Amino acid sequence: MTRALALFVSWLVVACSSAAEGDPALPGNHPLSHAEAGDLLVVELRCAACHEGVERHSPFEKAAPDLNGVGPRVSPDYLRRFLSSPSSTHPGTSMPNVLASHSEAERAQIAEALTHFLVSRSKGVFATTPAELADRQSGKLLFHSVGCVACHGPRETVVDAPAANAPTDEDEEPPAKTPVAPIAIPLGHVPAKYSVPSLGQFLFQPLEVRSSGRMPDMKLTQSEAQAIAAYLISEEPQGHVVFTPAADLVSLGEKHFKEHNCAACHALPGVEPAARVGSLRTADFSLGCLSTAPGRGPRFQLTEPQREAIKASLTRKPAADSEALIVAKTLTAFRCIACHVRDDYGGVPDEYNALFTGSEPNLGDDGRIPPPLTLVGAKLQPAWMKKVLFDGESVRPYMATRMPQYGPANLGHLPPILDRLDILESPSMTIPPSEHRTPSEQALEKELRAGGRELLGDKGLTCIACHRFNGKPAISNQGMDLMTTTPRLEPGWFNRYLQNPGEFRARTIMPSAWPGGVSIHKTILDGDTDKQIAAIWYYLSLGTSAADPPGLRPVSTKITVENQAKTYRGRSRVAGFRGIAVGLPEKISYAFNAETGTLSAIWLGDFIGVNWSGQGSGDFQPGTTPITLPQDVSFAELADERAPWPTLPVMTKEAPTNPDPLYPKNAGYQFRGYFLGEKSIPTFQYRIGTIDVEDRSEAAGPQEHRSLKRVMKLSSPTSQKIWFRALAGSVRREADGTYTNGSLRVTVPAGEATLRPLANDSEQSEFLLLLKVPKGAMSLEVVYEPLSK
């Protein structure tokens, strides 16, 4: 076989010693056969990058890490040693030794030249920053809580980890399982490879470097990523010397990069890969990469079960995978089985169970273990599944483990397959469109919604005892908000689940009010099971306009700001479902709608009141009367200045269905979190198309004319144009770059501005600013000044 610099993730090599439930070629409790495990290994190894006879664009194909920015990311000393001898520098690595046929001296010379070549193509230099103790302590807690342990295992005993829930005398013992060795990707090489800043940046946006998602985006803020980096690197070695590439070695390194066909896996501009060689379907496996002594080919660190699995895959007759097998391969390749159960495979291993925690211990496993994926295609509505997989949507704020983000390019094939594959027979609960309802349907709707409200209240099923409702806290346990039910779940699954929750999740604390399909409440809707469940569905479909169930009593708490900014996350009428309130010491506050990426309200004086004392839970309202702004996206690409602005979909009682459930993703917006800077002021991070935005607002001006200065830093890979919507309503121009709506004055830099009527209300107007974003970075400064009435 030809030379190749083919990378595949290390868990395939080091963590597969005893995968008892599946083939031992792969780790974890997977369902794949010997040859099917080999199929995954073939695409993980990128065999098709060098050889014919193998599918080039498998949905599981893994791209090698991006080497274009390796200079400031990886220590040059580590890179040099690693290229010379991967397995001794990083024991257990999956990086093949492409220089194995050379002498030790030759390997050192080639590795040195390759290092100079690769670093020369990067901007910036490798630098270190000492890890502060506080960061390491915070990073330790994050590492052992957000989900890192699912693939890497615990690095030490975490004393605070609670014991796994043991079944009580009343619980049914779970069925016995064959022990499975947990996935445990080693991290011992990390301190020598990275600095705290470089590892933190990688953990913050791992898909920028490893686009295939094997290291997913854990939705870390920059400060969280830096804390975990500080913990992993711990006492970082000091005294790194700035590495300066030598011109002669850069030229020699480029020659070696081409000769060893590194471009077959690592794409670099201006370097073309060699043509592919003979088919693997007819290869002699006693020679080449699969041989224990592969000669001049790359030497992969494979176990014998892996070699045999690859051979079994390549020697059987090629056939199209069934959709069930595609799902099984996907969940195995991306290690979803490390946290989730589907059918009879996957799940949290016993060794890691206690590390999966939550803030609501009374919810049991439901509050700390990620939900099963069995019949998930029948459970989640397609739009919501895409939100979970690609937008980071979450309805379980009490669960410490986070749902990783793998990117649409890697999991885009999964939602439609699950939608076709997972079928669940159940009664229909379709709500007729408001404009076509007959008088009898209108009467039924009124009856059902009244019955649903009664069932959820304290004189019915008392669902509000364990579930939050419309941002308001539950009476006791703070389970997921019931308002997420109808946009999230398929009605048929909802019906079946309510009748028998244990059928869908073993040992759930969710009770059934309809044991055996028979209602326990005979006085509500005549005790008709299907009618009662439909009533709850009808009632919840009202969304935020639904009246509170009887017995729900919100608790109000006032939050004040002293000498540091204060940030509070929760639902709000001025900032939507994903609202963030920021109070500044100068007594000016604002709300940011993270769902759409817009500054949506500003007020002076008191900060906020919330409906209960749990930080980050429940809703908030401004402490004084706010100046509200539209909650639509603030940035958009428009064909021209006449194109309508993409506005937030509006739902009403008469039209409760969201006409654009993927708004604002369809407008190009994606929230990326935030980090706290000087005086604890947050910087919001989001993306508009290919433009990355950092958005920070601080107080400005004298106390008697207090204003808010908002600075947005835009970074773009190309030159492009984008519009910024600065203000909407009864807007008039005061001067160049200054506009007002009577309650707020907005000042923007000089540029191509447009004041035009709103598309849906010609009496109102909107002020747009055209931004010509260069390749690289630019800043936009906007000042908002509240006006006295």
CSV table of C-alpha atoms in Angstrom, one decimal, residues 119-321:
chain,number,residue,atom,x,y,z
A,119,VAL,CA,4.6,26.2,11.2
A,120,SER,CA,5.6,28.5,8.3
A,121,ARG,CA,2.1,28.3,6.9
A,122,SER,CA,0.5,29.5,10.2
A,123,LYS,CA,-0.2,33.0,11.5
A,124,GLY,CA,0.9,33.6,15.1
A,125,VAL,CA,3.3,31.8,17.3
A,126,PHE,CA,2.9,29.2,20.0
A,127,ALA,CA,2.8,30.9,23.4
A,128,THR,CA,2.0,29.8,27.0
A,129,THR,CA,0.2,31.4,29.9
A,130,PRO,CA,0.5,30.0,33.4
A,131,ALA,CA,-2.7,28.2,34.6
A,132,GLU,CA,-4.2,29.9,37.6
A,133,LEU,CA,-5.3,27.7,40.5
A,134,ALA,CA,-8.9,29.0,40.4
A,135,ASP,CA,-9.1,28.1,36.7
A,136,ARG,CA,-7.8,24.6,37.3
A,137,GLN,CA,-10.3,24.0,40.1
A,138,SER,CA,-13.2,25.3,37.9
A,139,GLY,CA,-11.9,23.2,35.0
A,140,LYS,CA,-11.8,20.1,37.1
A,141,LEU,CA,-15.5,20.4,38.0
A,142,LEU,CA,-16.4,21.2,34.4
A,143,PHE,CA,-14.4,18.3,33.0
A,144,HIS,CA,-16.1,15.9,35.3
A,145,SER,CA,-19.7,17.2,34.8
A,146,VAL,CA,-20.4,18.5,31.2
A,147,GLY,CA,-19.7,15.2,29.5
A,148,CYS,CA,-15.9,15.0,28.9
A,149,VAL,CA,-15.8,11.8,31.0
A,150,ALA,CA,-18.1,10.0,28.7
A,151,CYS,CA,-15.2,9.6,26.2
A,152,HIS,CA,-12.1,10.4,28.2
A,153,GLY,CA,-13.0,8.9,31.6
A,154,PRO,CA,-12.3,10.6,34.9
A,155,ARG,CA,-8.8,11.9,35.4
A,156,GLU,CA,-9.0,11.5,39.2
A,157,THR,CA,-11.4,10.7,41.9
A,158,VAL,CA,-14.1,13.4,42.2
A,159,VAL,CA,-15.1,13.4,45.8
A,160,ASP,CA,-18.2,15.4,45.2
A,161,ALA,CA,-19.7,13.0,42.7
A,162,PRO,CA,-22.9,11.4,44.1
A,163,ALA,CA,-23.4,7.7,44.2
A,164,ALA,CA,-25.4,6.2,41.4
A,165,ASN,CA,-29.0,5.7,42.2
A,166,ALA,CA,-29.5,2.2,43.6
A,167,PRO,CA,-32.9,0.5,43.1
A,168,THR,CA,-35.1,0.7,46.2
A,169,ASP,CA,-37.1,-2.3,47.5
A,170,GLU,CA,-40.0,-1.1,45.4
A,171,ASP,CA,-38.0,-0.7,42.2
A,172,GLU,CA,-37.7,-3.5,39.7
A,173,GLU,CA,-34.1,-4.6,39.3
A,174,PRO,CA,-32.8,-3.7,35.9
A,175,PRO,CA,-31.9,-6.6,33.6
A,176,ALA,CA,-28.4,-7.9,33.9
A,177,LYS,CA,-26.0,-6.6,31.3
A,178,THR,CA,-22.7,-8.1,30.1
A,179,PRO,CA,-19.9,-5.8,31.3
A,180,VAL,CA,-18.5,-3.4,28.7
A,181,ALA,CA,-15.2,-1.6,29.0
A,182,PRO,CA,-16.0,2.1,28.9
A,183,ILE,CA,-14.5,4.4,26.3
A,184,ALA,CA,-11.4,6.1,27.7
A,185,ILE,CA,-9.4,8.2,25.3
A,186,PRO,CA,-6.1,9.1,27.0
A,187,LEU,CA,-5.0,12.7,27.5
A,188,GLY,CA,-1.6,12.2,28.9
A,189,HIS,CA,0.1,13.9,25.9
A,190,VAL,CA,-1.9,17.1,26.2
A,191,PRO,CA,0.4,19.1,28.5
A,192,ALA,CA,3.3,18.6,26.1
A,193,LYS,CA,1.2,19.3,23.0
A,194,TYR,CA,-0.8,22.5,23.9
A,195,SER,CA,-0.5,25.7,25.9
A,196,VAL,CA,-3.5,26.8,28.0
A,197,PRO,CA,-4.5,29.5,25.4
A,198,SER,CA,-4.2,27.1,22.4
A,199,LEU,CA,-6.0,24.2,24.1
A,200,GLY,CA,-8.7,26.6,25.3
A,201,GLN,CA,-9.2,28.0,21.8
A,202,PHE,CA,-9.4,24.4,20.4
A,203,LEU,CA,-12.0,23.3,23.1
A,204,PHE,CA,-14.0,26.4,22.4
A,205,GLN,CA,-14.3,25.7,18.6
A,206,PRO,CA,-13.0,22.2,18.0
A,207,LEU,CA,-14.9,21.8,14.7
A,208,GLU,CA,-12.7,24.6,13.2
A,209,VAL,CA,-9.8,22.2,13.5
A,210,ARG,CA,-11.4,18.8,13.4
A,211,SER,CA,-14.4,19.2,11.1
A,212,SER,CA,-15.5,15.6,11.3
A,213,GLY,CA,-16.9,16.1,14.8
A,214,ARG,CA,-15.1,13.2,16.5
A,215,MET,CA,-14.1,15.9,19.0
A,216,PRO,CA,-17.5,17.7,19.2
A,217,ASP,CA,-18.3,21.2,20.3
A,218,MET,CA,-19.4,20.9,24.0
A,219,LYS,CA,-21.0,24.4,24.0
A,220,LEU,CA,-18.3,25.8,26.3
A,221,THR,CA,-17.9,29.5,26.8
A,222,GLN,CA,-14.4,30.9,26.3
A,223,SER,CA,-13.9,31.1,30.0
A,224,GLU,CA,-15.1,27.5,30.5
A,225,ALA,CA,-12.8,26.3,27.7
A,226,GLN,CA,-9.8,28.1,29.2
A,227,ALA,CA,-10.6,26.6,32.7
A,228,ILE,CA,-10.7,23.1,31.3
A,229,ALA,CA,-7.5,23.7,29.4
A,230,ALA,CA,-5.8,25.0,32.6
A,231,TYR,CA,-7.0,21.8,34.4
A,232,LEU,CA,-5.8,19.4,31.7
A,233,ILE,CA,-2.4,21.1,31.3
A,234,SER,CA,-2.0,21.7,35.1
A,235,GLU,CA,1.5,22.8,35.9
A,236,GLU,CA,2.5,23.8,32.4
A,237,PRO,CA,6.2,23.6,31.6
A,238,GLN,CA,7.6,27.1,31.1
A,239,GLY,CA,10.4,28.5,29.0
A,240,HIS,CA,9.1,27.8,25.5
A,241,VAL,CA,11.4,29.5,22.9
A,242,VAL,CA,9.7,31.2,20.0
A,243,PHE,CA,10.1,29.0,17.0
A,244,THR,CA,11.3,30.7,13.8
A,245,PRO,CA,11.0,28.5,10.6
A,246,ALA,CA,14.2,28.4,8.5
A,247,ALA,CA,13.7,29.0,4.8
A,248,ASP,CA,15.8,26.0,3.7
A,249,LEU,CA,14.0,23.6,6.0
A,250,VAL,CA,10.6,25.0,5.0
A,251,SER,CA,11.4,24.1,1.4
A,252,LEU,CA,12.7,20.7,2.3
A,253,GLY,CA,9.6,20.1,4.5
A,254,GLU,CA,7.3,20.9,1.6
A,255,LYS,CA,9.1,18.4,-0.5
A,256,HIS,CA,8.7,15.7,2.2
A,257,PHE,CA,5.0,16.6,2.6
A,258,LYS,CA,4.5,15.9,-1.1
A,259,GLU,CA,6.7,12.8,-1.2
A,260,HIS,CA,4.8,11.1,1.6
A,261,ASN,CA,1.4,12.2,0.2
A,262,CYS,CA,0.4,13.9,3.4
A,263,ALA,CA,-2.1,15.9,1.3
A,264,ALA,CA,-4.1,12.7,0.8
A,265,CYS,CA,-5.6,13.4,4.3
A,266,HIS,CA,-4.4,16.9,5.2
A,267,ALA,CA,-5.6,19.5,2.7
A,268,LEU,CA,-3.2,22.4,2.3
A,269,PRO,CA,-3.7,25.1,-0.3
A,270,GLY,CA,-1.3,24.6,-3.2
A,271,VAL,CA,-0.4,21.0,-2.4
A,272,GLU,CA,-2.3,18.3,-4.4
A,273,PRO,CA,-2.6,14.7,-3.3
A,274,ALA,CA,-1.2,11.9,-5.4
A,275,ALA,CA,-3.5,9.8,-7.5
A,276,ARG,CA,-5.1,6.9,-5.8
A,277,VAL,CA,-3.6,3.4,-6.3
A,278,GLY,CA,-4.9,-0.2,-6.6
A,279,SER,CA,-8.2,-1.4,-5.3
A,280,LEU,CA,-8.3,-2.7,-1.7
A,281,ARG,CA,-10.9,-5.3,-2.8
A,282,THR,CA,-8.1,-7.3,-4.5
A,283,ALA,CA,-5.2,-6.3,-2.2
A,284,ASP,CA,-2.7,-8.8,-0.6
A,285,PHE,CA,-3.2,-8.2,3.1
A,286,SER,CA,0.0,-10.0,3.9
A,287,LEU,CA,1.7,-6.8,2.6
A,288,GLY,CA,1.2,-3.1,3.1
A,289,CYS,CA,-0.7,-1.3,5.9
A,290,LEU,CA,-2.4,-4.3,7.4
A,291,SER,CA,0.7,-6.3,7.7
A,292,THR,CA,2.5,-6.3,11.0
A,293,ALA,CA,5.7,-5.3,9.1
A,294,PRO,CA,4.3,-3.0,6.3
A,295,GLY,CA,7.7,-2.1,4.8
A,296,ARG,CA,7.6,1.4,3.2
A,297,GLY,CA,3.9,1.9,3.9
A,298,PRO,CA,2.5,3.8,6.9
A,299,ARG,CA,2.5,1.7,10.1
A,300,PHE,CA,-0.9,1.9,11.9
A,301,GLN,CA,-1.1,0.9,15.5
A,302,LEU,CA,-3.9,-1.6,15.1
A,303,THR,CA,-5.0,-4.4,17.4
A,304,GLU,CA,-5.4,-7.9,15.8
A,305,PRO,CA,-9.2,-7.7,16.1
A,306,GLN,CA,-9.1,-4.4,14.2
A,307,ARG,CA,-6.9,-5.9,11.4
A,308,GLU,CA,-9.3,-8.8,11.1
A,309,ALA,CA,-12.4,-6.6,11.1
A,310,ILE,CA,-10.9,-4.5,8.3
A,311,LYS,CA,-10.1,-7.6,6.2
A,312,ALA,CA,-13.6,-8.9,6.8
A,313,SER,CA,-15.1,-5.6,5.5
A,314,LEU,CA,-12.9,-5.5,2.4
A,315,THR,CA,-13.3,-9.1,1.4
A,316,ARG,CA,-17.1,-9.3,1.6
A,317,LYS,CA,-19.3,-8.3,-1.3
A,318,PRO,CA,-20.1,-4.6,-1.1
A,319,ALA,CA,-23.8,-3.9,-0.3
A,320,ALA,CA,-25.8,-0.9,0.6
A,321,ASP,CA,-26.4,-0.4,4.4
